[in-house]
mmCIF file of C-alpha atoms in Angstrom:
data_model
loop_
_atom_site.group_PDB
_atom_site.id
_atom_site.type_symbol
_atom_site.label_atom_id
_atom_site.label_comp_id
_atom_site.label_asym_id
_atom_site.label_seq_id
_atom_site.Cartn_x
_atom_site.Cartn_y
_atom_site.Cartn_z
ATOM 1 C CA UNK A 1 19.851 29.555 4.114
ATOM 2 C CA UNK A 2 21.202 31.811 6.888
ATOM 3 C CA UNK A 3 22.086 35.419 5.789
ATOM 4 C CA UNK A 4 25.402 36.451 7.480
ATOM 5 C CA UNK A 5 24.636 40.244 7.213
ATOM 6 C CA UNK A 6 22.180 41.435 9.921
ATOM 7 C CA UNK A 7 18.967 42.356 8.396
ATOM 8 C CA UNK A 8 18.974 45.957 9.686
ATOM 9 C CA UNK A 9 22.523 46.408 8.303
ATOM 10 C CA UNK A 10 21.351 44.953 4.871
ATOM 11 C CA UNK A 11 18.371 47.327 4.907
ATOM 12 C CA UNK A 12 20.580 50.344 5.547
ATOM 13 C CA UNK A 13 22.896 49.493 2.723
ATOM 14 C CA UNK A 14 20.021 48.871 0.403
ATOM 15 C CA UNK A 15 18.658 52.298 1.121
ATOM 16 C CA UNK A 16 22.051 53.873 0.715
ATOM 17 C CA UNK A 17 22.498 52.341 -2.696
ATOM 18 C CA UNK A 18 19.070 53.609 -3.754
ATOM 19 C CA UNK A 19 19.716 57.173 -2.655
ATOM 20 C CA UNK A 20 23.278 57.390 -4.053
ATOM 21 C CA UNK A 21 22.995 59.669 -7.156
ATOM 22 C CA UNK A 22 26.565 58.751 -8.246
ATOM 23 C CA UNK A 23 25.845 55.063 -8.575
ATOM 24 C CA UNK A 24 24.886 53.918 -12.083
ATOM 25 C CA UNK A 25 21.682 52.010 -12.020
ATOM 26 C CA UNK A 26 21.658 48.602 -13.657
ATOM 27 C CA UNK A 27 19.928 48.489 -17.007
ATOM 28 C CA UNK A 28 16.605 46.871 -16.742
ATOM 29 C CA UNK A 29 16.795 43.142 -17.295
ATOM 30 C CA UNK A 30 20.582 43.229 -17.667
ATOM 31 C CA UNK A 31 22.255 40.067 -16.442
ATOM 32 C CA UNK A 32 25.780 39.638 -17.623
ATOM 33 C CA UNK A 33 28.255 36.749 -17.487
ATOM 34 C CA UNK A 34 25.572 34.105 -17.078
ATOM 35 C CA UNK A 35 26.511 30.561 -18.200
ATOM 36 C CA UNK A 36 23.298 28.947 -19.637
ATOM 37 C CA UNK A 37 24.829 25.709 -20.989
ATOM 38 C CA UNK A 38 22.948 22.518 -20.213
ATOM 39 C CA UNK A 39 23.773 21.198 -16.733
ATOM 40 C CA UNK A 40 23.837 17.701 -15.354
ATOM 41 C CA UNK A 41 21.355 16.552 -12.614
ATOM 42 C CA UNK A 42 24.275 15.506 -10.494
ATOM 43 C CA UNK A 43 25.714 19.010 -10.554
ATOM 44 C CA UNK A 44 22.851 20.295 -8.433
ATOM 45 C CA UNK A 45 22.657 17.314 -6.055
ATOM 46 C CA UNK A 46 22.973 18.269 -2.445
ATOM 47 C CA UNK A 47 22.575 16.339 0.828
ATOM 48 C CA UNK A 48 22.689 17.386 4.522
ATOM 49 C CA UNK A 49 22.275 15.283 7.648
ATOM 50 C CA UNK A 50 20.926 16.528 10.941
ATOM 51 C CA UNK A 51 20.567 15.148 14.454
ATOM 52 C CA UNK A 52 17.089 16.233 15.658
ATOM 53 C CA UNK A 53 15.993 16.210 19.293
ATOM 54 C CA UNK A 54 12.407 15.957 18.274
ATOM 55 C CA UNK A 55 11.386 15.934 14.603
ATOM 56 C CA UNK A 56 8.374 18.173 13.980
ATOM 57 C CA UNK A 57 6.778 17.807 10.542
ATOM 58 C CA UNK A 58 6.366 21.673 10.266
ATOM 59 C CA UNK A 59 10.123 22.060 10.825
ATOM 60 C CA UNK A 60 10.825 19.398 8.271
ATOM 61 C CA UNK A 61 8.614 21.247 5.743
ATOM 62 C CA UNK A 62 10.554 24.484 6.413
ATOM 63 C CA UNK A 63 13.912 22.596 6.067
ATOM 64 C CA UNK A 64 12.805 21.114 2.740
ATOM 65 C CA UNK A 65 12.158 24.563 1.352
ATOM 66 C CA UNK A 66 15.474 25.831 2.463
ATOM 67 C CA UNK A 67 17.217 22.872 0.876
ATOM 68 C CA UNK A 68 15.361 23.447 -2.432
ATOM 69 C CA UNK A 69 16.794 26.952 -2.462
ATOM 70 C CA UNK A 70 20.344 25.650 -1.955
ATOM 71 C CA UNK A 71 19.842 23.182 -4.858
ATOM 72 C CA UNK A 72 18.278 25.862 -7.082
ATOM 73 C CA UNK A 73 21.266 28.122 -6.650
ATOM 74 C CA UNK A 74 23.732 25.303 -7.495
ATOM 75 C CA UNK A 75 21.895 25.007 -10.796
ATOM 76 C CA UNK A 76 21.315 28.718 -11.656
ATOM 77 C CA UNK A 77 24.314 30.468 -9.934
ATOM 78 C CA UNK A 78 24.237 33.480 -7.521
ATOM 79 C CA UNK A 79 23.298 36.187 -10.084
ATOM 80 C CA UNK A 80 19.596 35.538 -9.964
ATOM 81 C CA UNK A 81 16.933 35.646 -7.310
ATOM 82 C CA UNK A 82 15.149 32.284 -6.730
ATOM 83 C CA UNK A 83 11.738 32.033 -5.094
ATOM 84 C CA UNK A 84 9.392 29.095 -4.219
ATOM 85 C CA UNK A 85 6.540 29.058 -6.640
ATOM 86 C CA UNK A 86 4.770 25.788 -5.685
ATOM 87 C CA UNK A 87 5.099 22.647 -3.676
ATOM 88 C CA UNK A 88 3.728 19.313 -5.007
ATOM 89 C CA UNK A 89 1.983 16.644 -2.928
ATOM 90 C CA UNK A 90 3.885 15.604 0.272
ATOM 91 C CA UNK A 91 3.009 12.255 1.717
ATOM 92 C CA UNK A 92 4.629 9.990 4.372
ATOM 93 C CA UNK A 93 6.217 6.886 2.762
ATOM 94 C CA UNK A 94 7.531 5.118 5.983
ATOM 95 C CA UNK A 95 6.754 6.913 9.259
ATOM 96 C CA UNK A 96 9.500 7.171 11.857
ATOM 97 C CA UNK A 97 9.204 4.792 14.822
ATOM 98 C CA UNK A 98 12.269 6.044 16.629
ATOM 99 C CA UNK A 99 14.421 9.118 16.960
ATOM 100 C CA UNK A 100 17.322 9.052 14.539
ATOM 101 C CA UNK A 101 19.536 11.231 12.430
ATOM 102 C CA UNK A 102 17.827 12.278 9.159
ATOM 103 C CA UNK A 103 19.264 12.856 5.797
ATOM 104 C CA UNK A 104 17.860 15.557 3.507
ATOM 105 C CA UNK A 105 18.803 15.202 -0.204
ATOM 106 C CA UNK A 106 17.620 16.348 -3.568
ATOM 107 C CA UNK A 107 18.497 17.672 -7.047
ATOM 108 C CA UNK A 108 16.952 19.517 -9.998
ATOM 109 C CA UNK A 109 15.058 16.851 -12.070
ATOM 110 C CA UNK A 110 13.160 19.053 -14.501
ATOM 111 C CA UNK A 111 14.293 22.192 -16.282
ATOM 112 C CA UNK A 112 13.818 23.088 -19.943
ATOM 113 C CA UNK A 113 15.674 26.399 -20.129
ATOM 114 C CA UNK A 114 12.789 28.686 -19.091
ATOM 115 C CA UNK A 115 12.556 30.314 -15.670
ATOM 116 C CA UNK A 116 11.169 27.469 -13.611
ATOM 117 C CA UNK A 117 12.661 24.214 -12.408
ATOM 118 C CA UNK A 118 11.381 21.255 -10.474
ATOM 119 C CA UNK A 119 13.464 20.005 -7.541
ATOM 120 C CA UNK A 120 12.870 16.450 -6.175
ATOM 121 C CA UNK A 121 13.604 16.048 -2.501
ATOM 122 C CA UNK A 122 13.815 13.204 -0.056
ATOM 123 C CA UNK A 123 13.943 12.792 3.723
ATOM 124 C CA UNK A 124 15.251 9.432 5.029
ATOM 125 C CA UNK A 125 17.010 7.933 7.959
ATOM 126 C CA UNK A 126 20.654 8.773 7.690
ATOM 127 C CA UNK A 127 22.584 5.716 6.499
ATOM 128 C CA UNK A 128 25.866 4.420 7.809
ATOM 129 C CA UNK A 129 28.966 6.087 6.256
ATOM 130 C CA UNK A 130 29.435 4.851 2.688
ATOM 131 C CA UNK A 131 26.046 3.153 2.591
ATOM 132 C CA UNK A 132 23.039 4.044 0.448
ATOM 133 C CA UNK A 133 19.515 4.874 1.790
ATOM 134 C CA UNK A 134 17.178 1.912 1.840
ATOM 135 C CA UNK A 135 13.667 2.237 0.441
ATOM 136 C CA UNK A 136 12.088 1.316 3.804
ATOM 137 C CA UNK A 137 14.011 4.084 5.492
ATOM 138 C CA UNK A 138 12.607 6.879 3.282
ATOM 139 C CA UNK A 139 10.340 9.110 5.381
ATOM 140 C CA UNK A 140 8.980 11.284 2.587
ATOM 141 C CA UNK A 141 9.492 12.466 -0.921
ATOM 142 C CA UNK A 142 8.232 15.602 -2.515
ATOM 143 C CA UNK A 143 8.911 18.135 -5.232
ATOM 144 C CA UNK A 144 9.273 21.997 -5.136
ATOM 145 C CA UNK A 145 8.852 24.275 -8.068
ATOM 146 C CA UNK A 146 11.321 27.179 -8.056
ATOM 147 C CA UNK A 147 11.411 30.291 -10.341
ATOM 148 C CA UNK A 148 14.403 32.414 -11.151
ATOM 149 C CA UNK A 149 13.913 36.211 -11.253
ATOM 150 C CA UNK A 150 15.963 39.158 -12.298
ATOM 151 C CA UNK A 151 17.032 40.795 -9.029
ATOM 152 C CA UNK A 152 16.385 44.237 -10.390
ATOM 153 C CA UNK A 153 13.165 43.884 -12.383
ATOM 154 C CA UNK A 154 11.731 40.830 -10.540
ATOM 155 C CA UNK A 155 10.829 39.291 -13.815
ATOM 156 C CA UNK A 156 11.471 35.710 -14.805
ATOM 157 C CA UNK A 157 14.769 34.922 -16.451
ATOM 158 C CA UNK A 158 16.004 31.947 -18.384
ATOM 159 C CA UNK A 159 18.123 29.233 -16.716
ATOM 160 C CA UNK A 160 20.184 26.319 -17.881
ATOM 161 C CA UNK A 161 18.305 23.373 -19.280
ATOM 162 C CA UNK A 162 19.035 19.849 -17.843
ATOM 163 C CA UNK A 163 21.300 17.456 -19.665
ATOM 164 C CA UNK A 164 19.755 13.931 -19.286
ATOM 165 C CA UNK A 165 22.389 11.148 -19.334
ATOM 166 C CA UNK A 166 20.750 7.963 -18.077
ATOM 167 C CA UNK A 167 17.460 6.054 -18.124
ATOM 168 C CA UNK A 168 16.766 6.890 -14.463
ATOM 169 C CA UNK A 169 17.372 10.557 -15.163
ATOM 170 C CA UNK A 170 15.073 10.395 -18.125
ATOM 171 C CA UNK A 171 12.402 8.819 -15.936
ATOM 172 C CA UNK A 172 12.729 11.733 -13.385
ATOM 173 C CA UNK A 173 12.661 14.347 -16.259
ATOM 174 C CA UNK A 174 9.574 12.666 -17.811
ATOM 175 C CA UNK A 175 7.805 12.686 -14.319
ATOM 176 C CA UNK A 176 8.570 16.393 -14.009
ATOM 177 C CA UNK A 177 7.205 17.151 -17.424
ATOM 178 C CA UNK A 178 4.063 15.092 -16.599
ATOM 179 C CA UNK A 179 3.546 17.143 -13.332
ATOM 180 C CA UNK A 180 3.880 20.381 -15.309
ATOM 181 C CA UNK A 181 1.268 19.376 -17.767
ATOM 182 C CA UNK A 182 -1.001 18.073 -15.040
ATOM 183 C CA UNK A 183 -1.000 21.394 -13.283
ATOM 184 C CA UNK A 184 -2.099 23.179 -16.416
ATOM 185 C CA UNK A 185 -4.854 20.741 -16.999
ATOM 186 C CA UNK A 186 -6.113 21.023 -13.404
ATOM 187 C CA UNK A 187 -6.294 24.797 -13.581
ATOM 188 C CA UNK A 188 -8.794 24.526 -16.470
ATOM 189 C CA UNK A 189 -11.227 22.529 -14.396
ATOM 190 C CA UNK A 190 -11.088 24.714 -11.312
ATOM 191 C CA UNK A 191 -14.466 25.782 -9.846
ATOM 192 C CA UNK A 192 -13.653 29.446 -10.535
ATOM 193 C CA UNK A 193 -13.778 28.485 -14.288
ATOM 194 C CA UNK A 194 -16.355 25.772 -14.454
ATOM 195 C CA UNK A 195 -19.513 24.828 -12.611
ATOM 196 C CA UNK A 196 -19.774 21.599 -10.532
ATOM 197 C CA UNK A 197 -20.501 18.556 -12.755
ATOM 198 C CA UNK A 198 -23.823 16.630 -12.622
ATOM 199 C CA UNK A 199 -22.760 14.276 -9.821
ATOM 200 C CA UNK A 200 -21.421 17.033 -7.670
ATOM 201 C CA UNK A 201 -24.596 19.055 -8.208
ATOM 202 C CA UNK A 202 -26.611 15.992 -7.043
ATOM 203 C CA UNK A 203 -24.505 15.810 -3.812
ATOM 204 C CA UNK A 204 -25.099 19.493 -3.096
ATOM 205 C CA UNK A 205 -28.821 19.046 -3.501
ATOM 206 C CA UNK A 206 -28.893 16.002 -1.387
ATOM 207 C CA UNK A 207 -27.133 17.673 1.440
ATOM 208 C CA UNK A 208 -29.380 20.707 1.150
ATOM 209 C CA UNK A 209 -32.397 18.464 1.527
ATOM 210 C CA UNK A 210 -30.901 16.839 4.552
ATOM 211 C CA UNK A 211 -30.435 20.285 6.095
ATOM 212 C CA UNK A 212 -34.147 21.030 5.621
ATOM 213 C CA UNK A 213 -35.001 17.729 7.357
ATOM 214 C CA UNK A 214 -32.783 18.634 10.326
ATOM 215 C CA UNK A 215 -34.844 21.791 10.894
ATOM 216 C CA UNK A 216 -38.330 20.477 9.853
ATOM 217 C CA UNK A 217 -40.455 20.108 13.070
ATOM 218 C CA UNK A 218 -42.643 17.448 11.321
ATOM 219 C CA UNK A 219 -39.576 15.129 10.738
ATOM 220 C CA UNK A 220 -38.122 13.058 13.458
ATOM 221 C CA UNK A 221 -34.635 13.232 12.027
ATOM 222 C CA UNK A 222 -32.246 15.638 13.906
ATOM 223 C CA UNK A 223 -28.679 16.547 13.160
ATOM 224 C CA UNK A 224 -26.467 13.760 14.845
ATOM 225 C CA UNK A 225 -23.900 14.831 17.384
ATOM 226 C CA UNK A 226 -21.050 13.694 15.107
ATOM 227 C CA UNK A 227 -22.092 16.043 12.291
ATOM 228 C CA UNK A 228 -20.580 19.558 12.489
ATOM 229 C CA UNK A 229 -21.461 22.537 10.367
ATOM 230 C CA UNK A 230 -18.513 23.885 8.348
ATOM 231 C CA UNK A 231 -18.824 27.441 9.667
ATOM 232 C CA UNK A 232 -18.293 26.110 13.170
ATOM 233 C CA UNK A 233 -14.897 24.570 12.401
ATOM 234 C CA UNK A 234 -12.931 27.695 11.534
ATOM 235 C CA UNK A 235 -9.759 28.794 13.330
ATOM 236 C CA UNK A 236 -7.856 31.985 12.655
ATOM 237 C CA UNK A 237 -4.391 33.297 13.438
ATOM 238 C CA UNK A 238 -2.559 36.647 12.770
ATOM 239 C CA UNK A 239 1.049 37.514 13.353
ATOM 240 C CA UNK A 240 3.595 40.099 12.352
ATOM 241 C CA UNK A 241 6.273 38.882 9.886
ATOM 242 C CA UNK A 242 9.767 39.106 11.650
ATOM 243 C CA UNK A 243 12.988 39.599 9.673
ATOM 244 C CA UNK A 244 14.697 36.334 10.980
ATOM 245 C CA UNK A 245 12.509 34.469 8.523
ATOM 246 C CA UNK A 246 13.269 36.576 5.497
ATOM 247 C CA UNK A 247 14.874 34.914 2.405
ATOM 248 C CA UNK A 248 18.479 35.549 1.491
ATOM 249 C CA UNK A 249 18.069 38.118 -1.331
ATOM 250 C CA UNK A 250 15.409 40.594 -0.004
ATOM 251 C CA UNK A 251 13.015 41.356 2.792
ATOM 252 C CA UNK A 252 10.365 38.769 1.941
ATOM 253 C CA UNK A 253 9.474 35.835 4.213
ATOM 254 C CA UNK A 254 10.653 32.528 2.729
ATOM 255 C CA UNK A 255 8.082 29.905 1.754
ATOM 256 C CA UNK A 256 9.260 27.258 4.278
ATOM 257 C CA UNK A 257 8.170 29.464 7.146
ATOM 258 C CA UNK A 258 4.625 29.743 5.641
ATOM 259 C CA UNK A 259 4.470 25.897 5.192
ATOM 260 C CA UNK A 260 5.390 25.476 8.903
ATOM 261 C CA UNK A 261 2.697 28.043 10.106
ATOM 262 C CA UNK A 262 0.010 26.632 7.922
ATOM 263 C CA UNK A 263 0.736 23.078 8.969
ATOM 264 C CA UNK A 264 0.606 23.879 12.683
ATOM 265 C CA UNK A 265 -2.649 25.716 12.362
ATOM 266 C CA UNK A 266 -4.170 22.886 10.247
ATOM 267 C CA UNK A 267 -3.085 20.451 12.931
ATOM 268 C CA UNK A 268 -4.789 22.537 15.630
ATOM 269 C CA UNK A 269 -7.929 22.841 13.568
ATOM 270 C CA UNK A 270 -8.211 19.029 13.019
ATOM 271 C CA UNK A 271 -7.564 18.387 16.707
ATOM 272 C CA UNK A 272 -10.227 20.910 17.730
ATOM 273 C CA UNK A 273 -12.686 19.484 15.308
ATOM 274 C CA UNK A 274 -12.297 15.820 16.166
ATOM 275 C CA UNK A 275 -11.305 16.205 19.890
ATOM 276 C CA UNK A 276 -8.478 13.759 19.096
ATOM 277 C CA UNK A 277 -4.838 13.780 18.093
ATOM 278 C CA UNK A 278 -4.675 13.933 14.290
ATOM 279 C CA UNK A 279 -2.083 12.093 12.199
ATOM 280 C CA UNK A 280 -0.665 13.820 9.068
ATOM 281 C CA UNK A 281 -1.375 11.986 5.842
ATOM 282 C CA UNK A 282 -0.626 14.476 3.004
ATOM 283 C CA UNK A 283 -0.256 18.023 1.806
ATOM 284 C CA UNK A 284 -1.882 18.668 -1.509
ATOM 285 C CA UNK A 285 -0.056 20.605 -4.338
ATOM 286 C CA UNK A 286 0.013 24.299 -3.210
ATOM 287 C CA UNK A 287 1.048 27.490 -5.009
ATOM 288 C CA UNK A 288 2.481 30.632 -3.502
ATOM 289 C CA UNK A 289 0.545 33.547 -5.035
ATOM 290 C CA UNK A 290 2.072 36.700 -3.576
ATOM 291 C CA UNK A 291 5.187 37.458 -1.544
ATOM 292 C CA UNK A 292 4.937 38.146 2.234
ATOM 293 C CA UNK A 293 7.108 41.237 3.136
ATOM 294 C CA UNK A 294 8.863 41.600 6.460
ATOM 295 C CA UNK A 295 6.746 43.795 8.715
ATOM 296 C CA UNK A 296 3.437 42.862 7.199
ATOM 297 C CA UNK A 297 0.690 40.954 8.965
ATOM 298 C CA UNK A 298 -0.105 37.415 7.938
ATOM 299 C CA UNK A 299 -3.675 36.239 8.367
ATOM 300 C CA UNK A 300 -4.424 32.509 8.297
ATOM 301 C CA UNK A 301 -7.870 30.813 8.268
ATOM 302 C CA UNK A 302 -8.244 27.109 8.738
ATOM 303 C CA UNK A 303 -11.517 25.302 7.801
ATOM 304 C CA UNK A 304 -12.563 21.704 7.823
ATOM 305 C CA UNK A 305 -13.356 21.337 4.140
ATOM 306 C CA UNK A 306 -14.140 17.642 3.775
ATOM 307 C CA UNK A 307 -14.396 14.422 5.786
ATOM 308 C CA UNK A 308 -13.849 10.927 4.326
ATOM 309 C CA UNK A 309 -16.059 8.836 4.343
ATOM 310 C CA UNK A 310 -18.295 11.776 3.395
ATOM 311 C CA UNK A 311 -21.552 12.638 4.855
ATOM 312 C CA UNK A 312 -23.459 11.843 1.624
ATOM 313 C CA UNK A 313 -22.228 9.104 -0.831
ATOM 314 C CA UNK A 314 -22.007 9.756 -4.500
ATOM 315 C CA UNK A 315 -24.910 8.053 -6.295
ATOM 316 C CA UNK A 316 -23.701 6.501 -9.500
ATOM 317 C CA UNK A 317 -20.034 6.127 -8.371
ATOM 318 C CA UNK A 318 -18.470 2.659 -8.463
ATOM 319 C CA UNK A 319 -17.215 3.376 -4.967
ATOM 320 C CA UNK A 320 -16.704 6.323 -2.706
ATOM 321 C CA UNK A 321 -13.222 7.834 -1.959
ATOM 322 C CA UNK A 322 -13.069 5.572 1.101
ATOM 323 C CA UNK A 323 -13.638 2.478 -1.087
ATOM 324 C CA UNK A 324 -17.127 1.827 0.290
ATOM 325 C CA UNK A 325 -20.278 1.236 -1.829
ATOM 326 C CA UNK A 326 -21.895 4.525 -2.908
ATOM 327 C CA UNK A 327 -24.876 5.807 -0.877
ATOM 328 C CA UNK A 328 -27.082 8.824 -1.158
ATOM 329 C CA UNK A 329 -28.686 8.129 2.271
ATOM 330 C CA UNK A 330 -26.933 10.154 4.937
ATOM 331 C CA UNK A 331 -28.342 8.290 7.911
ATOM 332 C CA UNK A 332 -26.729 4.916 6.984
ATOM 333 C CA UNK A 333 -23.369 6.682 7.155
ATOM 334 C CA UNK A 334 -23.834 8.839 10.193
ATOM 335 C CA UNK A 335 -24.986 6.161 12.641
ATOM 336 C CA UNK A 336 -22.157 3.604 11.739
ATOM 337 C CA UNK A 337 -19.259 2.949 14.102
ATOM 338 C CA UNK A 338 -16.363 3.906 11.845
ATOM 339 C CA UNK A 339 -12.985 3.774 13.496
ATOM 340 C CA UNK A 340 -11.168 6.319 11.348
ATOM 341 C CA UNK A 341 -12.068 9.462 9.395
ATOM 342 C CA UNK A 342 -9.758 11.379 7.043
ATOM 343 C CA UNK A 343 -10.194 15.149 7.687
ATOM 344 C CA UNK A 344 -9.154 17.689 4.982
ATOM 345 C CA UNK A 345 -8.090 21.133 6.390
ATOM 346 C CA UNK A 346 -8.133 24.096 3.964
ATOM 347 C CA UNK A 347 -5.868 27.088 4.963
ATOM 348 C CA UNK A 348 -6.488 30.365 3.293
ATOM 349 C CA UNK A 349 -3.683 32.878 3.767
ATOM 350 C CA UNK A 350 -3.493 36.615 3.021
ATOM 351 C CA UNK A 351 -1.070 39.390 3.838
ATOM 352 C CA UNK A 352 -1.837 42.970 4.755
ATOM 353 C CA UNK A 353 0.454 45.948 4.372
ATOM 354 C CA UNK A 354 0.332 47.786 7.638
ATOM 355 C CA UNK A 355 1.131 51.267 6.167
ATOM 356 C CA UNK A 356 -1.240 51.178 3.177
ATOM 357 C CA UNK A 357 -3.853 48.663 4.317
ATOM 358 C CA UNK A 358 -3.548 46.679 1.134
ATOM 359 C CA UNK A 359 -4.464 42.959 1.427
ATOM 360 C CA UNK A 360 -3.404 40.282 -0.945
ATOM 361 C CA UNK A 361 -3.831 36.439 -0.956
ATOM 362 C CA UNK A 362 -0.668 34.498 -0.565
ATOM 363 C CA UNK A 363 -1.834 31.011 -1.241
ATOM 364 C CA UNK A 364 -4.086 28.102 -0.366
ATOM 365 C CA UNK A 365 -2.938 25.033 1.425
ATOM 366 C CA UNK A 366 -4.830 21.767 1.874
ATOM 367 C CA UNK A 367 -3.666 19.241 4.574
ATOM 368 C CA UNK A 368 -5.202 15.831 5.151
ATOM 369 C CA UNK A 369 -5.113 14.181 8.528
ATOM 370 C CA UNK A 370 -6.466 10.947 9.921
ATOM 371 C CA UNK A 371 -8.418 10.914 13.215
ATOM 372 C CA UNK A 372 -9.463 7.916 15.210
ATOM 373 C CA UNK A 373 -13.160 8.963 15.349
ATOM 374 C CA UNK A 374 -16.271 8.943 13.273
ATOM 375 C CA UNK A 375 -17.107 12.536 12.554
ATOM 376 C CA UNK A 376 -18.565 14.524 9.553
ATOM 377 C CA UNK A 377 -18.592 18.069 8.317
ATOM 378 C CA UNK A 378 -21.617 19.681 6.668
ATOM 379 C CA UNK A 379 -21.609 22.806 4.524
ATOM 380 C CA UNK A 380 -24.572 25.198 4.605
ATOM 381 C CA UNK A 381 -23.966 28.066 2.182
ATOM 382 C CA UNK A 382 -23.145 27.926 -1.483
ATOM 383 C CA UNK A 383 -19.598 29.138 -0.874
ATOM 384 C CA UNK A 384 -19.120 26.342 1.628
ATOM 385 C CA UNK A 385 -20.571 23.813 -0.845
ATOM 386 C CA UNK A 386 -17.867 24.954 -3.359
ATOM 387 C CA UNK A 387 -15.150 24.559 -0.776
ATOM 388 C CA UNK A 388 -16.572 20.976 -0.018
ATOM 389 C CA UNK A 389 -16.655 20.094 -3.813
ATOM 390 C CA UNK A 390 -13.104 21.176 -4.346
ATOM 391 C CA UNK A 391 -11.978 19.279 -1.300
ATOM 392 C CA UNK A 392 -13.851 16.174 -2.471
ATOM 393 C CA UNK A 393 -11.869 16.244 -5.720
ATOM 394 C CA UNK A 394 -8.683 16.456 -3.730
ATOM 395 C CA UNK A 395 -9.767 13.643 -1.430
ATOM 396 C CA UNK A 396 -9.937 11.239 -4.446
ATOM 397 C CA UNK A 397 -6.328 12.051 -5.312
ATOM 398 C CA UNK A 398 -5.297 11.429 -1.706
ATOM 399 C CA UNK A 399 -7.101 8.029 -1.795
ATOM 400 C CA UNK A 400 -5.377 7.149 -5.044
ATOM 401 C CA UNK A 401 -1.847 7.868 -3.603
ATOM 402 C CA UNK A 402 -2.644 5.791 -0.508
ATOM 403 C CA UNK A 403 -4.004 2.915 -2.612
ATOM 404 C CA UNK A 404 -0.929 2.919 -4.863
ATOM 405 C CA UNK A 405 -2.673 4.324 -7.899
ATOM 406 C CA UNK A 406 -1.542 7.182 -10.253
ATOM 407 C CA UNK A 407 -3.765 9.851 -11.534
ATOM 408 C CA UNK A 408 -4.984 7.546 -14.429
ATOM 409 C CA UNK A 409 -4.992 4.296 -12.474
ATOM 410 C CA UNK A 410 -1.320 3.395 -13.082
ATOM 411 C CA UNK A 411 0.438 1.504 -10.318
ATOM 412 C CA UNK A 412 2.818 3.494 -8.088
ATOM 413 C CA UNK A 413 4.292 3.175 -4.638
ATOM 414 C CA UNK A 414 1.740 2.981 -1.773
ATOM 415 C CA UNK A 415 1.783 5.795 0.670
ATOM 416 C CA UNK A 416 1.341 5.583 4.433
ATOM 417 C CA UNK A 417 -2.392 5.946 5.380
ATOM 418 C CA UNK A 418 -1.745 7.362 8.840
ATOM 419 C CA UNK A 419 -2.635 4.300 10.921
ATOM 420 C CA UNK A 420 0.788 2.893 11.679
ATOM 421 C CA UNK A 421 2.957 3.832 14.648
ATOM 422 C CA UNK A 422 4.979 6.987 14.371
ATOM 423 C CA UNK A 423 6.821 9.688 16.406
ATOM 424 C CA UNK A 424 6.818 12.626 14.090
ATOM 425 C CA UNK A 425 3.703 14.496 15.313
#
């Protein structure tokens, strides 16, 4: 959302208010005249059409975050500050094959009366006047989690719960509740809290043994040309945060800009790694950890975290994430003539305060691309193996979404696998 007041003028007014001794400060946590009655989903619905010259996915991600902010304020009102807390998986449903007008739409689909809400969004070909969007015209669907804060204390505040009125709305609400529970369950199995399981430990050991063979002068096996060490795939970027990308309430950069920057670096990393033009497949669920102030320096690091089919198959699996029989022998995989490889790029972001030198993490973003090439990534250090294991877990979820399976094997809509024609990249 564009802010009408120039940023330098808004900054001057903010400082004047802070230095004015005659102005009574607002009581901590005091928010008056708020209507917290249950609201209908339809009350927050919002749509906007645009006529793009060239649709860039990074720009679409940025526009989706801006739209989620508009929808959130329609639900909460203007008295609170709303920030982006997380973005759920983004996948392509039906890639664009021609330039056309796009319709962005969405509404709040999950809110229980606490501080957070889930907003379901959709991008589709703009329909004719009075017509509805066809399923085959939907480019992508996704969900953003927004959190409402007290403007003075920056602490979470309660918002209106949703009033569910139909079976379809109940389905959307239940899906939001399921997503919320899944996020909590996933955090308990993170590698920071648990060690790799037995199968993952076997894979780490198998790759470590293969590294020894590559450097053993008494063994004829040498590292194939299509195997690249993980530490050689890194790409970095740093940039000063400019005020034109601040959010509407304060001097923090809005989340959509970070999505755009991370996507573009991930695209460049995948292209540099494969020496081909990558096709976007999905963005994994991502969380924004710390705000990025205007004037700070944003550091992004991109790493190829996983390739699918993997370098070493999982012994004991019914099938690998690519749907092929499991194998523990690296050579049978390396020397095949595979036409496509899914490449997962991990973006680690951090922000540094220029004046004080303080550095904080701002989030981790995991993008999956498809490249028309047989290429593998190989970790060498324990830290890289943990990155590889975490990415392998995510790759299984990507494969499930492409194959039309839910998290527990339930049927769902199949997603685009990146092989069809498109014009979005």
